Coordinates of C-alpha atoms and ligand atoms in Angstrom, one line a residue:
Chain M
M1 CA 0.1 -0.2 -0.1
N2 CA 1.7 3.2 -0.9
R3 CA 1.2 6.3 1.2
E4 CA -1.2 8.2 -0.7
E5 CA -3.7 5.7 -0.3
S6 CA -3.4 5.0 3.1
A7 CA -3.8 8.4 3.8
L8 CA -7.4 8.4 2.7
T9 CA -9.8 10.4 5.0
R10 CA -13.4 9.9 5.7
R11 CA -14.2 12.8 3.6
Q12 CA -12.5 11.4 0.4
W13 CA -13.8 8.2 1.0
L14 CA -17.1 9.8 1.0
L15 CA -16.3 12.0 -2.1
S16 CA -15.5 8.4 -3.5
L17 CA -18.8 6.8 -3.0
G18 CA -20.4 10.0 -4.9
G19 CA -17.8 9.2 -7.7
G20 CA -19.1 5.7 -7.9
V21 CA -22.1 6.3 -9.4
A22 CA -20.3 8.9 -11.9
L23 CA -18.5 5.6 -12.9
A24 CA -21.7 3.7 -13.4
G25 CA -22.4 6.0 -16.4
W26 CA -25.1 7.6 -15.1
S27 CA -23.7 11.4 -14.5
G28 CA -21.0 11.9 -16.7
M29 CA -23.4 11.4 -19.8
D30 CA -23.6 14.1 -22.5
L31 CA -26.8 16.0 -22.9
E32 CA -28.1 14.4 -26.0
A33 CA -27.4 11.1 -24.7
A34 CA -29.3 11.9 -21.6
S35 CA -32.1 13.2 -23.7
Q36 CA -32.3 9.9 -25.3
A37 CA -32.5 8.1 -22.5
S38 CA -35.7 10.0 -21.3
S39 CA -37.7 10.0 -24.4
A40 CA -38.5 6.6 -23.3
A41 CA -42.3 6.4 -22.7
L42 CA -43.6 6.7 -19.3
P43 CA -44.5 4.0 -17.3
P44 CA -48.2 2.7 -17.1
G45 CA -50.2 4.9 -14.4
I46 CA -52.5 8.0 -14.1
Y47 CA -50.5 10.9 -14.1
E48 CA -51.8 14.7 -12.2
A49 CA -50.0 17.8 -12.5
S50 CA -48.8 19.2 -9.4
R51 CA -50.0 22.0 -8.0
E52 CA -47.1 22.8 -6.7
H53 CA -45.6 24.3 -9.8
L54 CA -48.3 27.2 -9.4
G55 CA -45.5 28.8 -7.7
H56 CA -43.2 28.6 -10.0
A57 CA -45.8 30.2 -12.5
L58 CA -46.3 32.7 -10.4
A59 CA -42.7 33.6 -9.4
D60 CA -41.6 34.0 -12.9
R61 CA -43.0 37.7 -13.4
G62 CA -40.8 38.0 -16.6
G63 CA -43.3 35.4 -18.2
F64 CA -43.6 31.2 -18.7
A65 CA -40.8 29.4 -19.6
R66 CA -40.6 28.6 -22.9
L67 CA -41.2 24.5 -23.4
P68 CA -39.8 22.7 -25.7
A69 CA -42.4 22.5 -29.0
D70 CA -43.1 18.6 -28.3
S71 CA -43.7 19.1 -24.8
E72 CA -46.6 17.0 -23.6
I73 CA -47.5 19.3 -20.4
E74 CA -51.0 19.8 -21.5
I75 CA -52.0 23.4 -21.9
V76 CA -49.0 23.9 -24.4
R77 CA -50.0 23.1 -28.2
P78 CA -47.8 24.9 -30.3
R79 CA -49.9 26.3 -33.3
S80 CA -49.4 29.4 -35.5
G81 CA -52.4 31.3 -36.8
R82 CA -55.9 31.1 -35.5
F83 CA -57.1 28.5 -33.0
Q84 CA -58.6 25.2 -34.5
P85 CA -60.5 23.1 -32.0
A86 CA -59.6 19.4 -32.1
F87 CA -62.8 18.0 -30.7
F88 CA -65.8 20.6 -30.9
T89 CA -67.0 21.5 -34.3
Q90 CA -66.8 25.0 -35.5
T91 CA -70.2 25.7 -34.4
Q92 CA -70.1 23.9 -30.9
Y93 CA -66.6 25.7 -29.8
P94 CA -68.1 29.4 -30.0
V95 CA -70.6 28.3 -27.2
I96 CA -68.0 27.3 -25.4
R97 CA -66.2 30.0 -25.1
R98 CA -69.2 31.8 -24.3
L99 CA -70.1 29.8 -21.7
V100 CA -66.5 30.4 -20.2
G101 CA -67.3 33.8 -20.5
L102 CA -70.7 33.5 -18.6
L103 CA -69.5 31.4 -16.0
L104 CA -66.6 33.8 -15.0
G105 CA -68.5 36.6 -16.1
E106 CA -65.9 37.6 -18.1
P107 CA -66.3 39.8 -21.5
E108 CA -66.1 37.9 -25.0
A109 CA -63.0 39.2 -25.6
A110 CA -61.0 38.6 -22.5
V111 CA -58.1 36.3 -23.3
I112 CA -58.5 34.6 -20.1
V113 CA -61.6 33.1 -21.9
D114 CA -59.3 31.3 -24.5
E115 CA -56.9 29.9 -22.6
I116 CA -59.8 28.1 -20.5
A117 CA -62.1 27.3 -23.6
E118 CA -58.9 25.7 -25.4
W119 CA -58.0 23.9 -22.5
I120 CA -61.1 22.3 -22.2
D121 CA -61.3 21.6 -26.1
L122 CA -58.1 20.1 -25.4
T123 CA -58.9 17.9 -22.3
A124 CA -61.9 16.8 -24.1
S125 CA -60.3 16.1 -27.0
D126 CA -57.8 13.8 -24.7
S127 CA -60.4 12.3 -23.0
A128 CA -60.9 8.7 -25.1
A129 CA -57.3 8.4 -24.6
V130 CA -57.3 8.6 -20.9
R131 CA -60.2 6.4 -20.6
A132 CA -58.3 3.7 -22.9
A133 CA -55.1 4.3 -20.6
A134 CA -57.0 3.8 -17.4
H135 CA -58.9 0.9 -18.5
A136 CA -55.7 -0.4 -20.1
L137 CA -53.6 -0.2 -16.6
S138 CA -52.3 -3.9 -15.3
P139 CA -54.0 -5.0 -12.0
A140 CA -51.1 -3.8 -10.0
H141 CA -51.1 -0.2 -11.5
H142 CA -54.7 -0.4 -11.0
T143 CA -54.4 -1.1 -7.2
L144 CA -51.8 1.5 -6.5
A145 CA -53.9 4.1 -8.6
V146 CA -56.7 2.9 -6.3
H147 CA -54.6 3.3 -3.7
Y148 CA -53.3 6.8 -4.6
Y149 CA -56.4 8.6 -6.0
G150 CA -59.5 6.4 -4.1
A151 CA -61.8 4.2 -5.9
Q152 CA -64.3 6.8 -6.9
A153 CA -61.5 8.8 -8.6
V154 CA -60.2 5.5 -10.3
R155 CA -63.9 4.7 -11.7
R156 CA -64.4 8.1 -12.9
L157 CA -61.6 8.4 -15.3
E158 CA -62.8 5.2 -16.4
E159 CA -65.9 6.1 -17.3
F160 CA -66.3 9.4 -17.4
D161 CA -67.3 10.4 -20.8
P162 CA -66.6 14.7 -21.9
Q163 CA -67.4 14.3 -25.2
K164 CA -71.0 12.8 -24.7
T165 CA -71.5 15.2 -21.8
S166 CA -70.7 18.1 -23.9
R167 CA -72.3 16.6 -26.9
E168 CA -75.6 15.9 -25.0
G169 CA -75.5 19.6 -23.4
L170 CA -75.0 21.4 -25.9
A171 CA -77.6 19.8 -27.9
W172 CA -79.9 20.7 -24.5
L173 CA -79.2 24.1 -24.3
D174 CA -80.4 24.4 -28.3
T175 CA -83.6 22.6 -27.3
Q176 CA -84.5 24.9 -24.5
S177 CA -83.6 28.0 -26.1
Q178 CA -85.3 27.1 -29.1
E179 CA -88.5 26.2 -27.0
R180 CA -88.3 29.4 -24.9
H181 CA -87.2 31.8 -27.8
S182 CA -87.4 29.9 -30.8
R183 CA -83.6 30.4 -31.6
T184 CA -80.3 28.8 -30.8
F185 CA -78.4 29.4 -27.6
A186 CA -75.6 31.0 -29.1
A187 CA -78.2 33.6 -31.0
L188 CA -79.9 34.6 -27.4
D189 CA -79.2 37.7 -25.6
E190 CA -77.1 37.7 -22.2
P191 CA -79.9 37.9 -20.1
A192 CA -81.7 34.8 -22.0
Q193 CA -78.7 32.6 -21.6
I194 CA -78.0 33.5 -18.4
A195 CA -81.8 32.5 -17.2
I196 CA -81.0 29.3 -18.9
L197 CA -77.7 28.5 -16.6
D198 CA -79.7 30.0 -13.9
S199 CA -82.0 26.9 -14.4
I200 CA -79.1 24.2 -14.6
S201 CA -76.6 26.1 -12.3
D202 CA -75.8 24.3 -8.7
N203 CA -77.8 27.4 -7.2
R204 CA -81.3 26.2 -8.8
P205 CA -84.3 25.6 -6.7
D206 CA -84.6 21.9 -7.3
V207 CA -80.6 20.9 -7.0
K208 CA -81.9 17.6 -6.2
T209 CA -83.2 17.1 -10.0
E210 CA -81.5 16.5 -12.4
N211 CA -81.0 16.0 -16.4
T212 CA -78.7 16.6 -19.6
G213 CA -78.0 20.1 -19.0
T214 CA -77.3 20.3 -15.0
R215 CA -74.9 17.3 -15.8
F216 CA -73.3 19.7 -18.5
F217 CA -73.4 22.5 -16.3
H218 CA -71.7 20.7 -13.5
Y219 CA -68.6 19.5 -15.9
M220 CA -68.2 23.0 -17.6
K221 CA -68.0 24.7 -14.0
E222 CA -65.7 21.9 -12.7
R223 CA -63.3 22.9 -15.9
V224 CA -63.7 26.5 -15.4
I225 CA -63.0 26.5 -11.7
H226 CA -60.0 24.2 -12.7
G227 CA -58.7 26.4 -15.7
F228 CA -59.1 29.7 -13.9
Y229 CA -57.6 29.2 -10.7
T230 CA -54.7 27.6 -12.3
S231 CA -54.0 30.4 -14.2
R232 CA -52.3 34.0 -13.5
A233 CA -55.5 35.5 -13.9
G234 CA -56.9 33.5 -11.5
L235 CA -54.0 33.0 -9.2
D236 CA -53.5 36.5 -8.7
E237 CA -57.2 37.5 -8.2
L238 CA -56.7 34.9 -5.0
G239 CA -53.9 36.9 -3.9
Y240 CA -51.9 33.9 -4.3
R241 CA -48.0 34.6 -4.1
G242 CA -46.8 31.0 -5.0
N243 CA -44.8 29.3 -2.2
A244 CA -43.3 31.3 0.6
F245 CA -42.3 30.9 4.2
Y246 CA -42.8 32.9 7.5
A247 CA -39.1 34.2 8.2
S248 CA -40.3 34.6 12.0
P249 CA -43.7 32.6 13.1
P250 CA -46.5 35.3 13.4
G251 CA -48.1 35.2 17.1
C252 CA -44.8 33.5 18.4
E253 CA -42.3 36.3 18.1
H254 CA -41.5 36.3 21.8
L255 CA -38.9 33.0 20.7
Y256 CA -37.1 35.3 18.5
A257 CA -37.0 38.7 20.6
Chain D
M1 CA -14.5 -12.7 -6.9
N2 CA -10.7 -12.5 -6.7
D3 CA -8.5 -15.5 -5.0
E4 CA -8.6 -14.1 -1.4
G5 CA -12.4 -14.6 -1.4
K6 CA -12.7 -10.7 -1.8
A7 CA -14.6 -8.3 -4.4
A8 CA -12.3 -7.5 -7.5
G9 CA -14.6 -4.5 -8.2
V10 CA -17.9 -4.0 -10.4
A11 CA -19.2 -4.5 -13.4
Y12 CA -21.8 -2.1 -15.3
I13 CA -22.9 -1.1 -18.4
E14 CA -22.3 1.7 -20.1
R15 CA -25.3 3.7 -20.4
T16 CA -24.6 5.5 -23.4
N17 CA -23.7 2.9 -25.8
R18 CA -24.6 -0.1 -23.4
A19 CA -21.1 -1.2 -23.6
A20 CA -20.2 -3.8 -20.7
R21 CA -17.5 -2.7 -18.3
E22 CA -15.4 -3.4 -15.4
V23 CA -14.3 -1.5 -12.7
R24 CA -11.8 -2.6 -10.5
A25 CA -11.8 -1.7 -6.6
K26 CA -10.0 -2.4 -3.3
V27 CA -13.6 -1.6 -1.7
V28 CA -17.2 -2.1 -3.2
V29 CA -19.8 0.1 -1.5
L30 CA -23.2 -0.6 -2.4
A31 CA -25.7 2.9 -1.9
A32 CA -28.1 2.1 -4.4
S33 CA -31.0 2.4 -1.9
A34 CA -32.4 -0.4 0.1
L35 CA -33.8 -2.9 -3.1
E36 CA -31.4 -1.9 -5.7
S37 CA -28.3 -2.9 -3.5
T38 CA -29.8 -6.1 -2.6
R39 CA -31.0 -7.0 -6.2
I40 CA -27.6 -6.1 -7.2
L41 CA -26.1 -8.4 -4.3
L42 CA -28.7 -11.2 -5.6
N43 CA -27.2 -10.9 -9.0
S44 CA -24.0 -10.8 -7.9
R45 CA -23.8 -15.2 -8.6
S46 CA -20.3 -17.1 -8.8
P47 CA -19.8 -20.3 -8.1
R48 CA -18.8 -19.4 -4.7
F49 CA -21.7 -17.4 -3.9
P50 CA -24.3 -19.4 -6.3
N51 CA -27.2 -16.8 -4.5
G52 CA -25.6 -13.8 -4.7
V53 CA -23.1 -12.0 -2.4
G54 CA -24.2 -11.5 1.0
N55 CA -26.5 -14.8 0.7
S56 CA -24.7 -17.3 1.8
R57 CA -27.2 -18.0 4.7
G58 CA -30.6 -17.2 3.0
V59 CA -31.1 -14.0 4.6
L60 CA -30.6 -11.4 2.2
G61 CA -34.2 -10.1 0.4
H62 CA -35.9 -10.6 3.8
Y63 CA -37.2 -8.5 6.3
L64 CA -38.2 -6.0 4.0
M65 CA -40.2 -3.4 6.1
D66 CA -42.2 0.0 4.8
H67 CA -43.7 2.6 7.2
T68 CA -47.8 2.1 7.7
T69 CA -50.1 4.9 7.3
L70 CA -53.4 5.4 7.8
E71 CA -54.4 8.7 6.0
G72 CA -57.2 11.0 4.9
G73 CA -58.4 12.4 8.2
G74 CA -59.3 15.9 8.4
G75 CA -62.0 19.1 7.7
K76 CA -62.6 22.0 8.0
M77 CA -61.7 24.5 11.1
A78 CA -65.0 26.2 10.9
A79 CA -63.5 28.9 13.7
L80 CA -60.9 30.2 11.1
K81 CA -62.7 31.5 8.5
S82 CA -61.2 34.7 6.7
S83 CA -61.4 37.1 3.9
V84 CA -58.1 37.5 4.0
R85 CA -55.4 35.8 2.3
E86 CA -52.5 35.1 4.2
P87 CA -49.0 35.5 2.8
V88 CA -48.3 31.8 3.4
G89 CA -51.1 29.6 2.6
R90 CA -49.8 27.1 4.9
P91 CA -49.8 28.3 8.5
C92 CA -48.5 25.1 9.7
G93 CA -47.2 21.9 9.1
Y94 CA -46.8 19.6 12.5
I95 CA -45.7 16.7 13.6
I96 CA -46.7 15.0 17.0
P97 CA -44.0 12.9 18.1
K98 CA -44.7 9.3 18.9
Y99 CA -45.9 9.0 22.4
V100 CA -48.1 5.4 22.3
N101 CA -46.0 2.7 24.1
T102 CA -44.0 5.0 25.5
A103 CA -45.3 5.4 29.3
G104 CA -47.8 3.9 31.2
P105 CA -51.2 5.9 30.3
Y106 CA -49.8 5.2 27.0
R107 CA -49.4 1.8 27.3
N108 CA -51.4 -0.4 24.1
K109 CA -51.1 -4.5 24.8
N110 CA -52.5 -5.0 21.4
F111 CA -49.2 -4.1 19.1
L112 CA -45.7 -3.3 19.7
R113 CA -44.1 -0.2 18.9
G114 CA -46.3 3.0 17.8
Y115 CA -46.9 5.8 15.5
Y116 CA -47.0 9.4 15.1
F117 CA -49.3 11.8 13.9
A118 CA -48.3 14.3 11.2
G119 CA -50.9 16.8 8.6
D120 CA -50.8 20.4 8.2
G121 CA -53.7 22.9 8.5
R122 CA -53.9 25.3 5.5
Q123 CA -56.0 28.4 4.2
E124 CA -57.8 26.6 1.0
L125 CA -56.7 27.9 -2.1
Y126 CA -59.5 27.4 -4.7
G127 CA -61.0 24.3 -3.3
Q128 CA -64.0 25.9 -1.9
A129 CA -64.9 27.1 -5.4
F130 CA -66.1 23.7 -6.2
S131 CA -68.7 24.0 -3.4
T132 CA -69.5 27.6 -3.6
P133 CA -72.8 27.7 -5.6
G134 CA -73.6 29.8 -8.9
F135 CA -71.5 31.4 -11.3
G136 CA -70.3 34.8 -12.7
R137 CA -68.6 37.5 -10.7
D138 CA -70.6 37.1 -7.8
F139 CA -69.5 33.1 -7.4
R140 CA -65.8 34.6 -7.8
R141 CA -66.2 37.0 -5.2
K142 CA -67.5 34.7 -2.9
V143 CA -64.8 32.2 -3.6
R144 CA -61.9 35.2 -2.8
E145 CA -63.1 36.6 0.0
S146 CA -64.7 33.5 2.3
I147 CA -62.0 31.5 2.6
P148 CA -62.0 28.2 4.6
Y149 CA -58.9 26.7 6.5
S150 CA -58.6 22.7 6.3
F151 CA -57.0 20.6 9.1
G152 CA -55.4 17.6 7.4
V153 CA -53.8 14.3 9.6
Y154 CA -52.4 11.2 9.2
A155 CA -50.3 8.5 11.6
Q156 CA -47.5 7.0 10.3
G157 CA -46.4 3.5 12.0
E158 CA -43.4 0.9 12.3
C159 CA -43.9 -2.4 10.4
L160 CA -42.4 -5.0 12.4
P161 CA -39.1 -6.9 10.7
R162 CA -40.7 -10.3 9.6
F163 CA -38.3 -13.0 6.9
D164 CA -42.0 -13.7 4.9
N165 CA -41.7 -10.0 3.7
Y166 CA -38.9 -10.7 1.0
V167 CA -37.6 -9.4 -2.4
A168 CA -36.2 -11.9 -4.7
L169 CA -35.0 -12.1 -8.4
D170 CA -37.7 -12.5 -10.5
P171 CA -37.5 -15.7 -12.6
E172 CA -38.5 -13.7 -16.0
K173 CA -38.9 -10.4 -15.6
K174 CA -35.8 -8.4 -16.5
D175 CA -35.0 -4.9 -16.4
A176 CA -34.3 -2.4 -19.5
W177 CA -30.8 -3.9 -19.2
G178 CA -31.7 -7.0 -19.5
I179 CA -30.8 -7.8 -15.6
P180 CA -33.2 -9.6 -13.2
A181 CA -35.6 -7.9 -11.7
L182 CA -37.0 -8.1 -8.2
H183 CA -40.4 -9.8 -7.0
I184 CA -41.6 -8.2 -4.2
H185 CA -43.5 -10.2 -1.6
A186 CA -45.2 -8.3 1.3
S187 CA -48.2 -7.6 3.2
Y188 CA -48.6 -6.1 6.8
G189 CA -49.3 -8.4 9.5
E190 CA -51.2 -8.8 12.4
N191 CA -48.9 -6.1 14.7
E192 CA -49.5 -3.2 12.0
H193 CA -53.4 -4.0 11.7
N194 CA -54.0 -3.7 15.1
M195 CA -51.7 -0.7 15.3
A196 CA -54.2 0.6 13.0
K197 CA -57.3 0.4 15.0
A198 CA -55.6 1.9 17.6
M199 CA -54.5 5.0 15.2
R200 CA -58.0 5.3 13.9
D201 CA -59.5 6.0 17.2
H202 CA -56.7 8.5 17.8
L203 CA -57.4 10.2 14.7
G204 CA -60.9 10.5 15.5
E205 CA -60.2 12.1 19.1
I206 CA -57.8 14.5 17.4
M207 CA -60.6 15.7 15.1
D208 CA -63.4 15.7 17.7
A209 CA -61.1 17.9 20.1
L210 CA -60.6 20.3 17.0
K211 CA -64.4 20.4 16.2
L212 CA -63.6 20.0 12.8
E213 CA -66.3 20.5 10.1
E214 CA -67.3 18.9 7.3
R215 CA -65.1 16.0 8.0
N216 CA -63.3 13.1 6.3
S217 CA -62.8 10.3 8.1
P218 CA -59.3 8.6 7.6
R219 CA -59.2 5.4 5.8
D220 CA -60.5 1.9 7.2
E221 CA -57.5 0.4 5.7
L222 CA -53.4 1.1 6.2
N223 CA -52.1 2.0 3.0
I224 CA -50.8 -0.6 0.7
F225 CA -47.2 -1.8 1.7
G226 CA -44.9 0.3 -0.6
K227 CA -46.9 2.8 -0.7
N228 CA -44.8 4.9 2.1
I229 CA -41.6 4.7 0.0
H230 CA -39.6 4.3 2.9
E231 CA -38.6 0.7 2.2
C232 CA -36.2 -0.5 4.0
G233 CA -34.4 -3.7 5.5
T234 CA -33.6 -6.7 3.0
A235 CA -29.8 -6.7 4.1
R236 CA -30.1 -6.4 7.6
M237 CA -26.7 -5.9 10.1
G238 CA -26.3 -8.2 12.7
K239 CA -23.8 -9.7 14.7
D240 CA -24.5 -13.3 14.1
P241 CA -24.0 -14.3 10.3
K242 CA -26.7 -16.9 10.5
T243 CA -29.5 -14.3 10.8
S244 CA -27.9 -10.9 8.9
V245 CA -26.5 -10.4 5.9
L246 CA -23.8 -7.2 7.5
N247 CA -22.1 -6.6 10.7
T248 CA -22.3 -3.7 12.6
Y249 CA -20.7 -1.4 10.1
N250 CA -22.3 -2.2 7.2
Q251 CA -19.8 -5.0 6.1
A252 CA -21.0 -8.0 4.5
H253 CA -20.5 -10.8 6.7
D254 CA -19.5 -12.8 3.2
V255 CA -17.2 -10.8 1.5
K256 CA -15.0 -8.4 3.9
N257 CA -14.5 -5.4 0.9
V258 CA -18.6 -5.2 0.4
F259 CA -20.3 -2.4 2.1
V260 CA -24.1 -1.8 2.0
T261 CA -25.0 2.0 3.3
D262 CA -28.3 2.2 2.6
G263 CA -31.7 1.9 4.2
A264 CA -31.2 -2.1 3.2
C265 CA -29.0 -2.5 6.7
F266 CA -31.9 -1.3 9.0
V267 CA -33.1 -4.1 11.4
T268 CA -36.0 -2.0 12.5
Q269 CA -37.3 1.2 10.8
G270 CA -38.6 2.9 14.3
C271 CA -41.9 5.0 12.8
W272 CA -39.4 7.8 11.4
E273 CA -38.5 8.5 8.0
P274 CA -35.2 7.1 7.2
T275 CA -33.0 9.4 5.7
L276 CA -30.9 11.0 8.5
T277 CA -30.3 7.6 9.8
I278 CA -28.9 6.4 6.7
M279 CA -26.7 9.4 6.4
A280 CA -25.6 8.9 9.9
I281 CA -24.6 5.3 9.1
S282 CA -22.8 5.7 6.0
V283 CA -20.9 8.4 7.5
R284 CA -20.1 5.8 10.1
A285 CA -19.5 3.0 7.9
A286 CA -17.0 5.9 5.6
D287 CA -15.1 6.4 8.9
Y288 CA -14.9 2.4 9.7
I289 CA -13.6 2.1 5.8
A290 CA -11.1 4.4 6.2
D291 CA -9.8 3.2 9.5
E292 CA -9.8 -0.3 8.3
H293 CA -8.1 0.8 5.1
R294 CA -5.2 2.1 6.9
K295 CA -4.9 -0.8 8.9
G296 CA -4.7 -2.6 5.9
N297 CA -7.6 -5.1 6.9
L298 CA -9.5 -4.6 3.8
Ligands
FAD1 C1 -41.5 10.7 -2.8 C2 -40.6 10.5 -1.8 C3 -40.7 10.9 -0.7 C4 -39.6 10.7 0.5 N1 -39.7 11.6 1.7 C5 -38.9 11.4 2.7 C6 -38.9 12.2 3.8 O1 -39.6 13.4 3.8 N2 -38.0 12.2 4.7 C7 -37.1 10.8 4.6 O2 -35.9 10.4 5.5 N3 -37.2 10.2 3.8 C8 -38.2 10.3 2.5 N4 -38.0 9.4 1.3 C9 -37.3 8.0 1.4 C10 -35.9 8.8 1.3 O3 -35.8 9.2 -0.4 C11 -34.7 7.4 0.7 O4 -35.0 6.8 2.1 C12 -33.4 7.4 0.6 O5 -33.5 8.8 -0.2 C13 -32.7 6.3 0.6 O6 -31.2 7.3 0.1 P1 -30.6 6.3 -0.4 O7 -29.1 6.9 -0.7 O8 -30.2 4.8 0.0 O9 -31.0 6.0 -1.9 P2 -31.2 7.4 -3.5 O10 -31.5 8.5 -2.6 O11 -32.1 6.3 -4.2 O12 -30.0 6.8 -4.0 C14 -29.7 5.9 -4.6 C15 -28.7 6.5 -5.8 O13 -28.2 5.3 -6.5 C16 -28.4 5.2 -7.8 N5 -28.1 3.9 -8.2 C17 -29.2 2.9 -8.2 N6 -28.8 1.6 -8.8 C18 -27.7 2.0 -9.4 C19 -26.6 1.7 -10.2 N7 -27.1 0.0 -10.6 N8 -25.7 1.8 -10.5 C20 -25.3 3.0 -10.4 N9 -26.1 3.7 -9.6 C21 -26.9 3.3 -8.9 C22 -29.7 6.3 -8.3 O14 -29.6 6.5 -9.4 C23 -29.6 6.7 -7.1 O15 -28.8 8.3 -7.2 C24 -38.8 9.2 0.4 C25 -38.8 8.7 -0.8 C26 -39.4 9.6 -1.9 C27 -39.5 8.6 -3.0

């Protein structure tokens, strides 16, 4: 044994424990190789965006970081030119946009209305694939999903069909509008549209009675809540300032005096 | 393995080009996390160690543990409703240290060991929106101005080490590199289930004392084994090579220049998170390795 070797300190041993990982080819690789390695398909499971990311969105006042063009993150679907809905038809989509505006009490032109309506179209168009993925879980992953999210949430993923709910709901709105005013929902003025929404909202007098309209309202409101309160505009409205901590515990100042 | 019965080094696959390589070493330290280190040992088969290094007594892979949790307790703290957004949405994350089975009044003869409680109390961000009726500007004002406070609580308990909770090489399944994967055989036993009953009663008492409204009851069942991601054991320490894999300094009884310095070495797990203990044990093992190396014992 030579002198250098015998003089190994604890620190050097600890460092070489870390070095062992590099030797195995994990940390020494170049970026290109790393991106190839990470392009492998995700393991089966049910994925949910983390709410912790909200803080980052807010902290970055200079605007959101640009995501790579082929990113799989929901909201980002790069496009040039006018938005083309992937699920809703050219006549349905303006009604979805209108409903988002009414549910938020925002004017037609508000950017947030576009953001949320586009996201609803995206999730509706992806929903069949999400359902198929939920059905295709292996028994082990299914068990795990039930333990993580609860049986009810997993069943909803397997069964709930936003496309059907929307298609039937939009048709229902038109039938009601025709019955009441001999016009399509889109052609009604705002008070008439709101009156129809009032009759199916969760504030309606007969909350217990459900129909195609109330189910559609429930779906749209749930989407709008998620869309709005995770957006910059919604988080600002809530006064949310991102992940933060108290420098000293309020109410316990004497501890630090 | 070399002629002296020591490990000569490690074989690995280069990730970028899949080339098989070897590095020679005086000492091999495994710290790949509990199950990975054990998998490497199980896969290190040779004529001398046909069942893997560290497995001459059939103990390697056994005594797998993962904490038990009973989750889902909580509700709203009605007295704390506010119209003002707090600068920090989480006024408190808390831990109530384990007191069950510590002293007289807290003894419970239905199970060994115990559990602690943790959770958080916080101002809701927008959860209240789903139960706020209506829509439009008025709805948004209510969501903004009537902010409830939620309280959540769960219990995490110790899992006893049992021989029948174990990992073994899967006869068929391989990982992406063609190396045999592990099959995990694990379930909670009587002690854990008895402990869960006490956890549930205790959680109920806490929720009663806080007068929580719109309650979520804690789940009836313990979380599935493994959900707690605090897997430990499978290459346990011990003085007796017949019943353990490593000695008290994380050194393999079978091969003196092989060390395992992660949660695989745990003999018991307590009810606490494992990482600080893993780190302390690693530092201690590193000291020992340096010493033994200096003395020429490795
Ligand atoms: C989501 C989550 C939350 C947790 N929260 C807590 C907590 O709050 N408190 C706590 O104390 N513990 C927590 N734990 C447990 C804790 O993370 C682990 O106990 C701890 O990280 C184990 O440390 P380790 O060094 O043994 O393994 P790891 O931290 O897993 O490190 C092992 C390393 O070895 C590498 N490796 C594996 N195989 C090979 C190989 N064949 N060749 C080369 N390199 C390899 C891995 O890439 C990895 O970098 C949590 C675990 C999870 C998953």
